[in-house]
CSV table of C-alpha atoms in Angstrom, one decimal:
chain,number,residue,atom,x,y,z
M,1,MET,CA,-53.8,-19.4,34.9
M,2,GLU,CA,-57.3,-19.8,33.1
M,3,PRO,CA,-60.7,-18.4,35.2
M,4,PRO,CA,-62.7,-20.8,36.9
M,5,THR,CA,-65.3,-22.6,34.8
M,6,SER,CA,-68.7,-21.6,36.9
M,7,SER,CA,-67.8,-17.9,36.4
M,8,ARG,CA,-67.2,-18.8,33.1
M,9,LEU,CA,-70.2,-19.9,32.9
M,10,ASN,CA,-72.7,-17.3,34.5
M,11,SER,CA,-71.0,-15.0,32.3
M,12,ARG,CA,-72.8,-16.6,29.4
M,13,LYS,CA,-75.8,-17.1,31.2
M,14,ARG,CA,-75.9,-12.8,32.0
M,15,ARG,CA,-75.8,-12.5,28.0
M,16,LYS,CA,-78.2,-15.1,26.8
M,17,ASP,CA,-80.2,-13.6,29.3
M,18,GLY,CA,-79.6,-9.9,29.2
M,19,SER,CA,-79.6,-10.1,25.4
M,20,GLY,CA,-81.9,-6.7,23.6
M,21,PRO,CA,-84.3,-8.3,19.7
M,22,ASN,CA,-81.0,-7.3,18.1
M,23,GLY,CA,-77.5,-8.5,20.4
M,24,ALA,CA,-78.1,-6.3,23.6
M,25,THR,CA,-77.1,-6.8,26.2
M,26,GLU,CA,-77.8,-3.7,28.4
M,27,PRO,CA,-81.0,-3.7,29.5
M,28,ASP,CA,-82.4,-0.1,27.5
M,29,GLY,CA,-82.0,-2.1,23.8
M,30,ILE,CA,-79.1,-0.8,22.7
M,31,PRO,CA,-76.4,-3.1,21.4
M,32,PRO,CA,-72.6,-3.4,23.2
M,33,LYS,CA,-70.0,-1.3,20.8
M,34,MET,CA,-67.5,-2.6,18.5
M,35,SER,CA,-64.0,-2.7,18.5
M,36,ARG,CA,-62.6,-0.6,16.3
M,37,ARG,CA,-61.5,-2.6,12.6
M,38,SER,CA,-62.0,-2.7,9.6
M,39,PHE,CA,-65.2,-4.3,8.7
M,40,GLY,CA,-65.2,-3.2,4.7
M,41,LEU,CA,-63.7,-4.4,1.5
M,42,ARG,CA,-60.8,-3.0,-0.2
M,43,GLU,CA,-61.9,-3.7,-3.7
M,44,PRO,CA,-65.6,-3.0,-5.4
M,45,ALA,CA,-67.0,-6.7,-5.6
M,46,PRO,CA,-66.4,-8.5,-9.2
M,47,PHE,CA,-68.5,-8.6,-12.5
M,48,SER,CA,-70.2,-12.5,-13.1
M,49,ASP,CA,-67.7,-13.0,-16.5
M,50,GLU,CA,-64.8,-11.9,-14.4
M,51,VAL,CA,-65.6,-14.8,-12.1
M,52,GLU,CA,-64.1,-18.1,-12.8
M,53,ILE,CA,-66.6,-21.0,-11.6
M,54,ASP,CA,-65.5,-25.0,-11.3
M,55,TYR,CA,-68.3,-26.9,-13.3
M,56,SER,CA,-66.1,-29.5,-13.0
M,57,LYS,CA,-68.1,-30.4,-9.5
M,58,PRO,CA,-71.9,-31.0,-9.3
M,59,TYR,CA,-74.5,-28.8,-9.0
M,60,ILE,CA,-76.6,-30.2,-6.0
M,61,ARG,CA,-78.8,-27.0,-4.1
M,62,VAL,CA,-78.6,-26.7,-0.5
M,63,THR,CA,-81.9,-27.3,1.4
M,64,TYR,CA,-83.2,-24.6,3.7
M,65,GLU,CA,-82.6,-26.6,6.3
M,66,GLU,CA,-78.7,-27.1,5.4
M,67,ALA,CA,-78.5,-23.5,5.3
M,68,MET,CA,-79.2,-22.7,8.2
M,69,ARG,CA,-77.3,-25.5,10.2
M,70,GLY,CA,-74.5,-24.1,8.3
M,71,THR,CA,-72.5,-24.6,5.4
M,72,PRO,CA,-68.9,-25.6,5.0
M,73,LEU,CA,-66.2,-23.1,4.1
M,74,ASP,CA,-65.9,-23.7,-0.1
M,75,ARG,CA,-69.0,-24.7,0.2
M,76,PRO,CA,-71.4,-20.9,0.8
M,77,VAL,CA,-74.7,-20.6,0.5
M,78,ARG,CA,-75.2,-18.6,-3.2
M,79,VAL,CA,-77.9,-16.8,-2.9
M,80,TYR,CA,-78.7,-14.9,-5.3
M,81,ALA,CA,-80.9,-10.8,-5.0
M,82,ASP,CA,-82.0,-8.6,-8.1
M,83,GLY,CA,-83.3,-5.2,-9.0
M,84,ILE,CA,-83.1,-2.0,-11.1
M,85,PHE,CA,-80.8,-0.4,-8.0
M,86,ASP,CA,-82.0,3.0,-9.3
M,87,LEU,CA,-80.6,5.9,-7.3
M,88,PHE,CA,-79.4,3.7,-5.2
M,89,HIS,CA,-80.2,4.6,-1.4
M,90,SER,CA,-80.3,2.9,1.8
M,91,GLY,CA,-83.5,1.0,1.3
M,92,HIS,CA,-81.3,-1.0,-1.1
M,93,ALA,CA,-78.5,-1.6,1.3
M,94,ARG,CA,-80.6,-2.5,3.6
M,95,ALA,CA,-82.2,-5.4,1.9
M,96,LEU,CA,-78.8,-6.4,-0.2
M,97,MET,CA,-77.9,-6.6,4.0
M,98,GLN,CA,-80.7,-9.0,5.0
M,99,ALA,CA,-79.4,-11.0,2.3
M,100,LYS,CA,-76.6,-11.0,3.1
M,101,ASN,CA,-77.3,-12.1,6.6
M,102,LEU,CA,-80.5,-15.0,5.4
M,103,PHE,CA,-77.5,-17.9,6.4
M,104,PRO,CA,-74.1,-18.3,8.4
M,105,ASN,CA,-72.2,-19.2,5.3
M,106,THR,CA,-73.5,-16.4,2.4
M,107,TYR,CA,-72.3,-15.6,-1.1
M,108,LEU,CA,-74.1,-12.7,-2.4
M,109,ILE,CA,-75.0,-12.4,-6.2
M,110,VAL,CA,-76.9,-8.9,-7.1
M,111,GLY,CA,-78.3,-8.9,-10.5
M,112,VAL,CA,-78.8,-5.4,-12.6
M,113,CYS,CA,-80.9,-5.0,-15.1
M,114,SER,CA,-80.5,-3.3,-18.3
M,115,ASP,CA,-81.9,0.0,-19.6
M,116,GLU,CA,-83.0,-1.7,-22.1
M,117,LEU,CA,-84.6,-4.0,-20.0
M,118,THR,CA,-86.0,-1.7,-17.8
M,119,HIS,CA,-87.0,1.3,-20.0
M,120,ASN,CA,-90.1,-1.3,-21.6
M,121,PHE,CA,-91.1,-2.6,-18.4
M,122,LYS,CA,-90.6,-0.4,-15.9
M,123,GLY,CA,-90.0,3.1,-16.7
M,124,PHE,CA,-87.0,5.5,-17.0
M,125,THR,CA,-84.3,6.3,-14.7
M,126,VAL,CA,-83.0,8.6,-13.8
M,127,MET,CA,-78.4,6.8,-13.7
M,128,ASN,CA,-77.7,4.8,-16.3
M,129,GLU,CA,-76.7,1.2,-16.4
M,130,ASN,CA,-72.9,1.5,-15.5
M,131,GLU,CA,-74.4,3.9,-13.3
M,132,ARG,CA,-75.6,1.9,-11.0
M,133,TYR,CA,-73.6,-1.4,-12.0
M,134,ASP,CA,-71.3,0.4,-10.1
M,135,ALA,CA,-73.0,1.9,-6.8
M,136,VAL,CA,-74.1,-2.0,-6.4
M,137,GLN,CA,-70.0,-3.1,-7.4
M,138,HIS,CA,-69.7,-0.2,-4.3
M,139,CYS,CA,-71.9,-2.3,-2.0
M,140,ARG,CA,-70.4,-4.1,1.0
M,141,TYR,CA,-72.7,-6.8,1.8
M,142,VAL,CA,-72.1,-7.7,-2.5
M,143,ASP,CA,-69.5,-10.3,-2.9
M,144,GLU,CA,-70.5,-10.5,-6.9
M,145,VAL,CA,-72.3,-7.8,-9.5
M,146,VAL,CA,-73.9,-9.6,-12.5
M,147,ARG,CA,-74.6,-7.5,-15.7
M,148,ASN,CA,-78.1,-6.9,-17.7
M,149,ALA,CA,-80.1,-9.6,-14.9
M,150,PRO,CA,-82.8,-10.6,-16.7
M,151,TRP,CA,-86.4,-9.4,-15.8
M,152,THR,CA,-88.0,-13.0,-15.2
M,153,LEU,CA,-85.8,-15.7,-13.7
M,154,THR,CA,-85.6,-19.2,-15.5
M,155,PRO,CA,-84.1,-21.9,-14.6
M,156,GLU,CA,-81.3,-21.9,-17.6
M,157,PHE,CA,-80.2,-18.2,-14.9
M,158,LEU,CA,-80.3,-20.3,-12.4
M,159,ALA,CA,-78.3,-23.3,-12.9
M,160,GLU,CA,-75.5,-21.2,-14.8
M,161,HIS,CA,-75.1,-19.0,-11.5
M,162,ARG,CA,-75.4,-22.1,-9.0
M,163,ILE,CA,-78.2,-20.0,-6.8
M,164,ASP,CA,-79.8,-21.7,-3.8
M,165,PHE,CA,-81.8,-19.7,-3.2
M,166,VAL,CA,-84.0,-15.5,-4.1
M,167,ALA,CA,-83.7,-13.1,-1.9
M,168,HIS,CA,-86.2,-10.3,-2.5
M,169,ASP,CA,-88.7,-8.3,0.0
M,170,ASP,CA,-92.6,-11.0,0.1
M,171,ILE,CA,-94.8,-8.2,-1.7
M,172,PRO,CA,-96.1,-10.0,-4.8
M,173,TYR,CA,-94.3,-7.9,-7.8
M,174,SER,CA,-96.0,-8.1,-10.9
M,175,SER,CA,-94.9,-7.2,-13.8
M,176,ALA,CA,-94.1,-8.8,-18.3
M,177,GLY,CA,-97.6,-10.1,-17.8
M,178,SER,CA,-97.9,-11.8,-14.6
M,179,ASP,CA,-99.5,-11.2,-11.2
M,180,ASP,CA,-95.8,-12.2,-9.3
M,181,VAL,CA,-92.4,-12.7,-11.6
M,182,TYR,CA,-91.4,-15.0,-8.1
M,183,LYS,CA,-94.1,-17.2,-8.5
M,184,HIS,CA,-91.9,-20.0,-9.7
M,185,ILE,CA,-89.8,-19.3,-7.0
M,186,LYS,CA,-91.6,-19.4,-4.4
M,187,GLU,CA,-93.0,-22.6,-5.1
M,188,ALA,CA,-89.6,-24.3,-6.1
M,189,GLY,CA,-88.9,-23.0,-2.0
M,190,MET,CA,-86.5,-21.1,-3.6
M,191,PHE,CA,-87.5,-18.2,-1.9
M,192,ALA,CA,-86.7,-16.6,0.4
M,193,PRO,CA,-87.8,-13.3,2.2
M,194,THR,CA,-87.1,-10.0,3.2
M,195,GLN,CA,-88.2,-6.7,4.5
M,196,ARG,CA,-89.1,-3.0,2.8
M,197,THR,CA,-87.8,0.1,4.6
M,198,GLU,CA,-90.5,2.3,4.8
M,199,GLY,CA,-90.4,5.5,4.1
M,200,ILE,CA,-87.8,5.6,1.8
M,201,SER,CA,-87.9,4.3,-2.7
M,202,THR,CA,-86.0,5.6,-5.0
M,203,SER,CA,-89.7,6.9,-6.4
M,204,ASP,CA,-90.7,8.7,-2.9
M,205,ILE,CA,-86.2,11.1,-3.8
M,206,ILE,CA,-88.1,11.1,-7.4
M,207,THR,CA,-91.6,12.6,-5.6
M,208,ARG,CA,-89.7,15.1,-3.6
M,209,ILE,CA,-87.0,16.5,-6.4
M,210,VAL,CA,-90.5,17.5,-8.9
M,211,ARG,CA,-92.0,18.1,-5.5
M,212,ASP,CA,-89.2,21.0,-5.2
M,213,TYR,CA,-88.2,21.9,-9.0
M,214,ASP,CA,-87.6,25.3,-8.6
M,215,VAL,CA,-86.2,25.1,-5.7
M,216,TYR,CA,-83.0,22.9,-7.2
M,217,ALA,CA,-83.2,24.6,-10.9
M,218,ARG,CA,-82.7,28.0,-9.3
M,219,ARG,CA,-80.6,25.8,-6.9
M,220,ASN,CA,-77.7,24.1,-10.5
M,221,LEU,CA,-78.7,27.8,-12.0
M,222,GLN,CA,-76.3,29.6,-9.4
M,223,ARG,CA,-73.7,26.9,-9.3
M,224,GLY,CA,-72.7,27.4,-12.9
M,225,TYR,CA,-75.0,25.3,-14.8
M,226,THR,CA,-76.7,25.9,-17.7
M,227,ALA,CA,-81.3,26.4,-18.6
M,228,LYS,CA,-80.3,24.3,-21.1
M,229,GLU,CA,-78.5,22.2,-19.8
M,230,LEU,CA,-82.0,22.1,-16.8
M,231,ASN,CA,-83.7,22.2,-19.7
M,232,VAL,CA,-85.3,25.3,-18.6
M,233,SER,CA,-87.3,27.9,-20.4
M,234,PHE,CA,-85.8,32.1,-20.9
M,235,ILE,CA,-88.5,33.5,-19.1
M,236,ASN,CA,-87.9,30.5,-16.6
M,237,GLU,CA,-84.8,31.8,-16.3
M,238,LYS,CA,-85.3,35.5,-15.4
M,239,LYS,CA,-87.9,33.9,-13.3
M,240,TYR,CA,-85.5,31.9,-11.0
M,241,HIS,CA,-82.4,34.6,-11.5
M,242,LEU,CA,-85.7,37.5,-10.0
M,243,GLN,CA,-86.3,34.7,-7.1
M,244,GLU,CA,-82.9,34.9,-6.3
M,245,ARG,CA,-81.8,37.8,-5.9
M,246,VAL,CA,-85.3,39.0,-3.6
M,247,ASP,CA,-83.2,36.0,-1.5
M,248,LYS,CA,-80.6,37.6,-1.5
M,249,VAL,CA,-82.2,40.8,-0.2
M,250,LYS,CA,-84.8,39.3,2.1
M,251,LYS,CA,-81.8,37.6,3.3
M,252,ARG,CA,-80.3,40.9,3.7
M,253,VAL,CA,-82.7,42.3,5.6
M,254,LYS,CA,-83.1,40.2,8.2
M,255,ASP,CA,-79.0,40.2,8.9
M,256,VAL,CA,-79.9,44.0,10.0
M,257,GLU,CA,-82.9,43.0,12.0
M,258,GLU,CA,-80.7,40.2,14.3
M,259,LYS,CA,-77.7,42.7,14.0
M,260,SER,CA,-79.9,45.4,15.1
M,261,LYS,CA,-81.7,42.7,17.9
M,262,GLU,CA,-78.5,42.4,19.1
M,263,PHE,CA,-77.5,45.9,19.0
M,264,VAL,CA,-81.3,47.0,21.1
M,265,GLN,CA,-80.4,44.4,23.3
M,266,LYS,CA,-76.7,45.3,24.0
M,267,VAL,CA,-77.8,49.2,24.9
M,268,GLU,CA,-80.2,47.8,26.9
M,269,GLU,CA,-77.6,45.8,28.9
M,270,LYS,CA,-75.7,49.1,29.1
M,271,SER,CA,-78.4,51.0,30.0
M,272,ILE,CA,-78.9,48.7,33.3
M,273,ASP,CA,-75.3,48.9,34.2
M,274,LEU,CA,-75.7,52.2,33.6
M,275,ILE,CA,-79.2,52.8,36.2
M,276,GLN,CA,-77.3,50.5,39.0
M,277,LYS,CA,-74.5,52.7,38.8
M,278,TRP,CA,-76.7,56.1,39.0
M,279,GLU,CA,-78.8,54.7,41.7
M,280,GLU,CA,-75.0,53.5,43.5
M,281,LYS,CA,-73.4,57.0,42.8
M,282,SER,CA,-76.8,58.5,43.8
M,283,ARG,CA,-76.7,56.6,47.5
M,284,GLU,CA,-73.2,57.4,47.9
M,285,PHE,CA,-74.1,61.2,47.2
M,286,ILE,CA,-77.0,61.8,49.1
M,287,GLY,CA,-75.3,59.1,52.0
M,288,ASN,CA,-72.2,62.3,52.2
M,289,PHE,CA,-74.7,65.5,51.9
M,290,LEU,CA,-76.9,64.3,55.5
M,291,GLU,CA,-73.3,62.9,56.4
M,292,MET,CA,-71.7,67.0,56.8
M,293,PHE,CA,-75.3,69.2,56.8
M,294,GLY,CA,-77.3,67.4,58.3
M,295,PRO,CA,-78.8,67.8,61.8
M,296,GLU,CA,-75.8,65.7,63.5
M,297,GLY,CA,-73.4,66.7,60.7
M,298,ALA,CA,-70.2,68.2,60.3
M,299,LEU,CA,-70.7,71.2,59.4
M,300,LYS,CA,-72.8,72.2,62.2
M,301,HIS,CA,-69.6,71.1,64.9
M,302,MET,CA,-67.2,73.2,62.2
M,303,LEU,CA,-69.6,76.0,62.3
M,304,LYS,CA,-69.9,75.1,66.7
M,305,GLU,CA,-66.3,75.3,67.0
M,306,GLY,CA,-65.7,78.1,64.7
M,307,LYS,CA,-68.8,80.1,67.3
M,308,GLY,CA,-66.8,79.2,70.3
M,309,ARG,CA,-63.3,80.4,68.7
M,310,MET,CA,-64.7,84.1,67.2
M,311,LEU,CA,-66.6,84.5,70.8
M,312,GLN,CA,-63.7,83.9,72.9
M,313,ALA,CA,-61.1,86.4,70.8
M,314,ILE,CA,-63.8,89.2,70.8
M,315,SER,CA,-64.6,88.5,74.8
M,316,PRO,CA,-62.1,90.5,76.9
M,317,LYS,CA,-60.0,89.0,79.3
M,318,GLN,CA,-60.8,88.5,83.3
M,319,SER,CA,-58.6,90.9,85.9
M,320,PRO,CA,-56.8,88.3,87.7
M,321,SER,CA,-58.1,87.9,91.7
M,322,SER,CA,-54.9,89.4,93.1
M,323,SER,CA,-55.3,92.8,90.6
M,324,PRO,CA,-56.3,95.9,93.3
M,325,THR,CA,-60.0,96.9,92.7
M,326,HIS,CA,-61.4,100.1,90.9
M,327,ASP,CA,-63.7,101.2,93.5
M,328,ARG,CA,-62.7,103.7,95.6
M,329,SER,CA,-64.3,104.8,98.7
M,330,PRO,CA,-65.8,108.0,98.1
M,331,SER,CA,-64.6,111.9,100.7
M,332,PRO,CA,-65.6,111.6,103.4
M,333,SER,CA,-68.5,114.3,103.1
M,334,PHE,CA,-70.3,115.8,106.4
M,335,ARG,CA,-72.8,116.8,106.7
M,336,TRP,CA,-75.1,118.6,109.3
M,337,PRO,CA,-77.4,116.7,111.8
M,338,PHE,CA,-81.1,117.0,110.9
M,339,SER,CA,-80.7,119.2,107.4
M,340,THR,CA,-80.5,118.0,103.8
M,341,LYS,CA,-78.6,120.9,103.0
M,342,THR,CA,-75.2,120.5,103.1
M,343,PRO,CA,-73.2,123.4,104.6
M,344,PRO,CA,-72.5,126.5,103.3
M,345,SER,CA,-68.7,126.0,102.8
M,346,SER,CA,-65.7,128.5,102.1
M,347,PRO,CA,-64.8,129.1,98.6
M,348,ALA,CA,-61.7,127.3,99.6
M,349,ASN,CA,-63.9,124.4,100.9
M,350,ARG,CA,-65.7,124.4,97.3
M,351,ALA,CA,-63.6,125.1,95.0
M,352,ARG,CA,-62.3,121.1,96.5
M,353,ASN,CA,-65.5,120.0,96.4
M,354,GLU,CA,-65.9,120.6,92.6
M,355,SER,CA,-62.5,118.7,92.2
M,356,THR,CA,-63.6,115.9,94.6
M,357,ILE,CA,-67.6,115.6,92.0
M,358,THR,CA,-65.0,115.8,89.6
M,359,TYR,CA,-62.9,112.7,89.9
M,360,ASP,CA,-65.8,110.9,90.8
M,361,ILE,CA,-67.3,111.1,88.1
M,362,SER,CA,-64.2,109.8,85.8
M,363,GLU,CA,-64.3,106.8,88.6
M,364,ASP,CA,-68.4,106.5,87.5
M,365,GLU,CA,-67.6,107.1,83.2
M,366,GLU,CA,-65.0,104.2,84.2
M,367,ASP,CA,-66.8,101.4,86.2
């Protein structure tokens, strides 16, 4: 069952109103993620001399308006872009992408100049022509590659390859005695401008290599290249080897410093842990000491209990109250009235009195 038409119209309207500069639907300008599928081709682009062209059909150029409206599938807009493409980089790929997306139905032909033309008009290249042909062949936006492309485009060349438009950046390209080699193309209304990618070019890459030449020379010597292959003198070779050894020593010293820092850090962490444990144990020890030997500690109570037991063991047991007393009343003695002297006693009485006195003294000693 199909969804209502009004909801579909509303969703289309929201996508149209909320689209960003690159067709994004999010407010922050980030394009929506695409479904996972293969967009690339499985084979490299063919060379122009390997492609058959049906010359039975007349060559009639399409206008810019017709190209923008869209052409039939069997009649794509044939766009031509040329260059040196030395050290093929992202700036080259972006330029070819723009050329491929100039019109809804585009067939992109890319011309690559030969070594002879490039060395005569521009200068020496890092990659040879076969390497540059192969690099352009494997760009996903290219449909056909023209080898040994001309430096200046002629009407005969445009007619041979049935080219409708020529894509290049709009900056005048002065070469081969001309202020702009694309001037006649612009006057004929066949020029389609593209934008250069700032910050990346073959000249920039070569400048980086020349600037850091020593670094790359040392790296390649370390990887097994000979000094002869790198065009390095004997003295420079020895200098690079010495610098390599110095760098290795520096790296080792740096590694040792890092390891020592890690070791010191670990020791500090462990010392902090030990100090914390020592503080905890010291607090525990002090608490136990005060609990044992403090004013109200367990030792005081133990001493009190021991002292009480010792006193109880040393002191004699008290006699019970029902037992007879040891106190005896002294024997009655007769005294003369109004006389401090005892009366004279007979020998028998004297002996009795002495015995009584002796008994009393013994009783006092016992008391």
